[in-house]
Tab-separated table of C-alpha atoms in Angstrom:
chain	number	residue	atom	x	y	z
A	133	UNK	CA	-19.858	-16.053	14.084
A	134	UNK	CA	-19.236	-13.156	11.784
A	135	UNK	CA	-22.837	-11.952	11.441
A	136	UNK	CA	-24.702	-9.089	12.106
A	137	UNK	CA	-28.720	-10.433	12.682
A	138	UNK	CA	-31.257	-7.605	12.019
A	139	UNK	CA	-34.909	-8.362	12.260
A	140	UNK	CA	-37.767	-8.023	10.817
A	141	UNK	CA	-36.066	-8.440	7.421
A	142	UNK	CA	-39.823	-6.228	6.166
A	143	UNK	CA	-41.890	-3.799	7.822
A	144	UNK	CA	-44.990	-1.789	6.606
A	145	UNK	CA	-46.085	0.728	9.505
A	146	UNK	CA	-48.719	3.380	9.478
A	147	UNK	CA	-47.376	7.317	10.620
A	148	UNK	CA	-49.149	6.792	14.272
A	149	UNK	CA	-47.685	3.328	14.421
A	150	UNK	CA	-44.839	2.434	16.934
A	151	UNK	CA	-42.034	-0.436	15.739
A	152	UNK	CA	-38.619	-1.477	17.068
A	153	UNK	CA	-36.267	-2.561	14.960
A	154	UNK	CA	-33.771	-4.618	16.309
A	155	UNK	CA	-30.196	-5.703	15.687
A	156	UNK	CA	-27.098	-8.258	17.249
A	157	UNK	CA	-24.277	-9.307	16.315
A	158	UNK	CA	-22.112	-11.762	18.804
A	159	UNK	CA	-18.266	-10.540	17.629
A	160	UNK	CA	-17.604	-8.759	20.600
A	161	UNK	CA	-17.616	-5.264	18.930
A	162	UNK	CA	-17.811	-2.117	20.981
A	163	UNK	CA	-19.258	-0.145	18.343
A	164	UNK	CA	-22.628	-0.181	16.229
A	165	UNK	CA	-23.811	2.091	14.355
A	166	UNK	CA	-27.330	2.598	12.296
A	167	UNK	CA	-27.658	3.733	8.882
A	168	UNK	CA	-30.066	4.868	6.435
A	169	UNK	CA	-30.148	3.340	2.647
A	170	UNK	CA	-32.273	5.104	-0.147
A	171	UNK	CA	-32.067	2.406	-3.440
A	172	UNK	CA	-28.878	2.853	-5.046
A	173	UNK	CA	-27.984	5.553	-3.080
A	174	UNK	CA	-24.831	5.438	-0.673
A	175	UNK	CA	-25.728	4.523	3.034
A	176	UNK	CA	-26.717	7.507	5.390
A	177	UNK	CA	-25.010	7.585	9.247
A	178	UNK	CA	-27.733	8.287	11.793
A	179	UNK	CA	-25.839	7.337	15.017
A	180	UNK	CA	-23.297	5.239	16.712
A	181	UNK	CA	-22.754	3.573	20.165
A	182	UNK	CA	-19.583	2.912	21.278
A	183	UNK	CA	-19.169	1.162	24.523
A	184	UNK	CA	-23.215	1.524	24.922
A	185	UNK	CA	-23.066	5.287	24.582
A	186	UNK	CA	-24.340	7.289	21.989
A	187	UNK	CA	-21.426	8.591	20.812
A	188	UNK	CA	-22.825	10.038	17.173
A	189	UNK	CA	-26.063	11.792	16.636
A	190	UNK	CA	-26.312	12.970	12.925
A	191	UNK	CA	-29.202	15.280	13.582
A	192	UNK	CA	-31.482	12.613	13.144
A	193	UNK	CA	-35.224	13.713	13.993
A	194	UNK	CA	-36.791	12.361	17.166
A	195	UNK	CA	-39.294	9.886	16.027
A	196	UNK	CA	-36.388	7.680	15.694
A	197	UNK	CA	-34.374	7.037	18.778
A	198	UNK	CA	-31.753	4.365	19.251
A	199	UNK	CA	-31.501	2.127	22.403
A	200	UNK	CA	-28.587	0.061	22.914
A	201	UNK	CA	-29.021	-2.187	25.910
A	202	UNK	CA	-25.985	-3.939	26.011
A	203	UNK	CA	-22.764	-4.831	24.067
A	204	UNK	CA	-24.576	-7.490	21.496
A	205	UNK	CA	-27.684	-5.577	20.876
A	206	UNK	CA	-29.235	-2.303	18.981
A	207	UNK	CA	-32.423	-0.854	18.889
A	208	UNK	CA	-33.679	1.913	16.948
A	209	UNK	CA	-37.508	2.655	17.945
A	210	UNK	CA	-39.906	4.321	15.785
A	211	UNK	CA	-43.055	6.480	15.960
A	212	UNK	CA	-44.889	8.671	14.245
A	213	UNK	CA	-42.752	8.283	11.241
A	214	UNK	CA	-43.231	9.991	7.859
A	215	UNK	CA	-43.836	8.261	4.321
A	216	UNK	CA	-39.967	9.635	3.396
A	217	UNK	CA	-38.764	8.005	5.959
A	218	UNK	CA	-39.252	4.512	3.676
A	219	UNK	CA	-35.815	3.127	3.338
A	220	UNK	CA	-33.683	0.435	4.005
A	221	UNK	CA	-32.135	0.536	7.648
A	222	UNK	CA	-28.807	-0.975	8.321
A	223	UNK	CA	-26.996	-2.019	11.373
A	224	UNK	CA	-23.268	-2.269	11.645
A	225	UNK	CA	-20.943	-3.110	13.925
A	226	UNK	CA	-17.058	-2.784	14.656
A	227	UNK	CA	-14.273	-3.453	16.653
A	228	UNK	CA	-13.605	-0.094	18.557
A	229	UNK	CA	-14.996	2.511	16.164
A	230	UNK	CA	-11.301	3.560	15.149
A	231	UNK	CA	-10.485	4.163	11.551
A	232	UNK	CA	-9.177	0.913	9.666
A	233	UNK	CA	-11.142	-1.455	11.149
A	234	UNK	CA	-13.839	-2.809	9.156
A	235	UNK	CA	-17.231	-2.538	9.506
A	236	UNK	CA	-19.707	-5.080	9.476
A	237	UNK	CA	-23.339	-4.920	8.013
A	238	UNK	CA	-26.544	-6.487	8.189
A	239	UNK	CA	-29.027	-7.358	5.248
A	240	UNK	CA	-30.921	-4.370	6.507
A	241	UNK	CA	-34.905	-3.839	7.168
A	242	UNK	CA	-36.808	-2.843	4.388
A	243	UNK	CA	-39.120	-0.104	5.944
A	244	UNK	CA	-42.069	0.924	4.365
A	245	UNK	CA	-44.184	3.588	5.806
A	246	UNK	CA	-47.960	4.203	4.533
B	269	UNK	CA	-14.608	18.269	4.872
B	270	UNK	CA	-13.811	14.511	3.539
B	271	UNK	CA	-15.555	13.730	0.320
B	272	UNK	CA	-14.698	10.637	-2.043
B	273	UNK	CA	-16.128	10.349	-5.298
B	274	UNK	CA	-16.934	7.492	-7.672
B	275	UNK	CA	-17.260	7.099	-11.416
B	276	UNK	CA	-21.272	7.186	-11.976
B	277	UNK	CA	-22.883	4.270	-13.419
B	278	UNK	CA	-24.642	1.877	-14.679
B	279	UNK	CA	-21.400	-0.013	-15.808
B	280	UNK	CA	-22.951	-2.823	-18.252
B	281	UNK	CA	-20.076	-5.446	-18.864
B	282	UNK	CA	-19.930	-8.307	-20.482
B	283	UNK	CA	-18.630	-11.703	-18.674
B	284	UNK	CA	-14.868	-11.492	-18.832
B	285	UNK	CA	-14.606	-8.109	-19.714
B	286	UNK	CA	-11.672	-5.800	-17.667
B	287	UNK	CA	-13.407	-3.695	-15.008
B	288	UNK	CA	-11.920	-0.213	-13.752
B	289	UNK	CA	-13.997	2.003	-11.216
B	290	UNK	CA	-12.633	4.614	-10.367
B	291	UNK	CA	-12.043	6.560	-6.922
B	292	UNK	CA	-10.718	9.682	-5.745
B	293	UNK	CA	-11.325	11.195	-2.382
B	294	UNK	CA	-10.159	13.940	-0.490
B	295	UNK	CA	-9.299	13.880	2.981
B	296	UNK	CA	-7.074	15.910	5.748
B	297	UNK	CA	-4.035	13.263	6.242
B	298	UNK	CA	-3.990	9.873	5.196
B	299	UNK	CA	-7.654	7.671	5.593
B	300	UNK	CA	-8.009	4.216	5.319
B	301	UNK	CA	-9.689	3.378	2.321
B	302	UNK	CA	-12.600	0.611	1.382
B	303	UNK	CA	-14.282	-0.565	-1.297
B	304	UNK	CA	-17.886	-2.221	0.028
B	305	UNK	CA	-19.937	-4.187	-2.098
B	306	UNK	CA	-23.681	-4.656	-2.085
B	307	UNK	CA	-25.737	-7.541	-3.954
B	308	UNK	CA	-29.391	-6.851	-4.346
B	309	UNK	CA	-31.620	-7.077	-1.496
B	310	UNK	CA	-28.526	-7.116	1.111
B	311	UNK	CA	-26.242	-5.137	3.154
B	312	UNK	CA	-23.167	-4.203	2.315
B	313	UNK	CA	-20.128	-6.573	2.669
B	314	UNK	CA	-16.136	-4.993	2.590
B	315	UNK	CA	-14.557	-6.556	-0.631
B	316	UNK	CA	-10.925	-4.760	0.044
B	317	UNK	CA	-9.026	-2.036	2.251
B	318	UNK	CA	-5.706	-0.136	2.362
B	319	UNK	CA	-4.759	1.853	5.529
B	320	UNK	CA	-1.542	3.338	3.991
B	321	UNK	CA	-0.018	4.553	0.444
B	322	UNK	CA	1.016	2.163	-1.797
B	323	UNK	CA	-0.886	-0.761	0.265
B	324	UNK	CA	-2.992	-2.916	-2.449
B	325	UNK	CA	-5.803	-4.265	-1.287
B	326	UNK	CA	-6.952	-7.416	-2.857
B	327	UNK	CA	-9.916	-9.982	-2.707
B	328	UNK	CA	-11.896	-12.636	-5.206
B	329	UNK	CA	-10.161	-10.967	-7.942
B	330	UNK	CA	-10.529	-7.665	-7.601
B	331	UNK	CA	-7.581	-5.074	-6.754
B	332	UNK	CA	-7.302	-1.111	-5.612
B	333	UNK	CA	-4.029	0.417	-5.066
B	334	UNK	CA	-4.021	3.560	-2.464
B	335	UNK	CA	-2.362	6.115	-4.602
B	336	UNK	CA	-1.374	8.880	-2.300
B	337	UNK	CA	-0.122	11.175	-5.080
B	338	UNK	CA	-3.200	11.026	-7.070
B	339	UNK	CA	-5.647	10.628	-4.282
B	340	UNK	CA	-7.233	7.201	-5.676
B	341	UNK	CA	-8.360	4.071	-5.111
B	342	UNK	CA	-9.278	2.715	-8.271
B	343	UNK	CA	-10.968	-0.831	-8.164
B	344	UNK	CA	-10.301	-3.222	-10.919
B	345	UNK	CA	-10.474	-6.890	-11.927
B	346	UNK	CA	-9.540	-8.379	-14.917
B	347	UNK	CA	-12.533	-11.029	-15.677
B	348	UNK	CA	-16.007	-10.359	-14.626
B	349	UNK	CA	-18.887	-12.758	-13.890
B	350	UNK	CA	-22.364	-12.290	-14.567
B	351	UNK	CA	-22.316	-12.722	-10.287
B	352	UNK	CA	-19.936	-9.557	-9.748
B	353	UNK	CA	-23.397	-7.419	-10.634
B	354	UNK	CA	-23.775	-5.349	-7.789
B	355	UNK	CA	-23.583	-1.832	-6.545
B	356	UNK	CA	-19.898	-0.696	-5.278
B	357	UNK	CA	-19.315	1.969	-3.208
B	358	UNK	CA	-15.637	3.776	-2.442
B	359	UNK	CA	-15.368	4.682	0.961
B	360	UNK	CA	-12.901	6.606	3.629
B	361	UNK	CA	-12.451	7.097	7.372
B	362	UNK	CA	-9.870	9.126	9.109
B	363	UNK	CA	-7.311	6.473	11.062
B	364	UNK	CA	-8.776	8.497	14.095
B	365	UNK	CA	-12.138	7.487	13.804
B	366	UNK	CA	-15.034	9.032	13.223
B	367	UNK	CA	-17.799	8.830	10.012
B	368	UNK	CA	-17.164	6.251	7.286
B	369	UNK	CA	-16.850	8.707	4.663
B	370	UNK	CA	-19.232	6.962	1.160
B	371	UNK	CA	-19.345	7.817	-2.580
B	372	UNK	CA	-22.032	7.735	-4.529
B	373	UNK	CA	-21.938	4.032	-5.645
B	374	UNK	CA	-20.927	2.302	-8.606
B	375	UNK	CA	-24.148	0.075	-10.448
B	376	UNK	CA	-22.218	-2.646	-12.068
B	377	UNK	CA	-24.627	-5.349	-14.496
B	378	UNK	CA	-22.447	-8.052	-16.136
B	379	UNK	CA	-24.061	-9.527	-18.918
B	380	UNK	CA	-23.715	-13.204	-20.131
């Protein structure tokens, strides 16, 4: 299994909504990371686990915070999010999180906030 | 800090035509270097890699050749399909770890 699951594949929230997004993959990586996709633009790091800790914060604002509950799963939660916040999110996952491995993505969420 | 950057697009093509996008980064030491792919309406997959100079990284036809000298890693294939449409993106990461380093993406539309 070389995958990287992310679900919903859609969401539409309102700004005083709350939503999960939720990710797994079943490689035995140590690391996962979530980014940030504008259209045609390059992906964005927000933050990585590694091991289950937040290793990487990339100044992302509060109404999104990242929950990583075990080695196979990633959460990023949501709230009171802002209409330029719309975007595709990614998951990824690696090895280790050292420097020539590869990383491997999801098909994303396609977030859409009113 | 590390910075790559990418030929701009849209590359329009047509089927069989020679592709060349190019790469150049800049980095302190020696990165591994990637080029990701991404079809529409899907996450990116790695197409090829190089962790040293002069490694070539190869896959489905398509080639980049880490070029320590000239800082590149120029991606190339010599017959595209309509199905190699797609954004490409050059990318970089320290051996140590630490951010995967992304250019600006490559829009590449093969036309029949």
């Amino acid at each position: 299994d070389t995958e990287v699951t992310q679900t919903p594949k859609h969401l539409v929230m309102g700004m005083t909504n709350k939503k999960s997004l939720k990710c797994e993959q079943h490689m035995g990586h140590r690391a996962m990371y979530w980014y940030k996709q504008k259209a045609k633009k390059p992906p964005e790091l927000m933050f990585v686990y590694s091991y289950e800790k937040l290793s990487i914060n990339e100044s992302v604002p509060s109404r999104f915070s990242p929950e990583c509950p075990n080695s196979s799963l990633l959460n990023l939660h949501l709230h009171a999010l802002q209409p330029e916040d719309s975007a595709l999110y990614l998951c990824a996952s690696s090895q280790a999180g050292t420097g020539g491995e590869k990383l491997f993505f999801g098909s994303g969420t396609q977030l859409s906030v009113l | 800090g590390d910075s790559v950057t990418q030929m701009e697009g849209p590359v329009t093509l047509s089927e069989e035509a020679f592709l060349t996008i190019n790469c150049t980064y800049t980095a302190t030491g020696y990165p591994s270097l990637f080029w990701y792919v991404q079809y529409p309406g899907e996450g990116l997959q790695l197409l090829l890699k190089a962790t040293k100079a002069d490694d070539k990284g190869s896959n489905k036809g398509f080639e980049a050749t880490y070029r320590k000298e000239t800082t590149s890693f120029h991606l190339e294939k010599g017959s595209v399909q309509v199905s190699d449409s797609a954004v490409y993106f050059c990318a970089s990461r320290r051996n140590q770890g630490g951010k995967l380093i992304f250019g600006q993406g490559t829009e590449l539309s093969v036309k029949p």
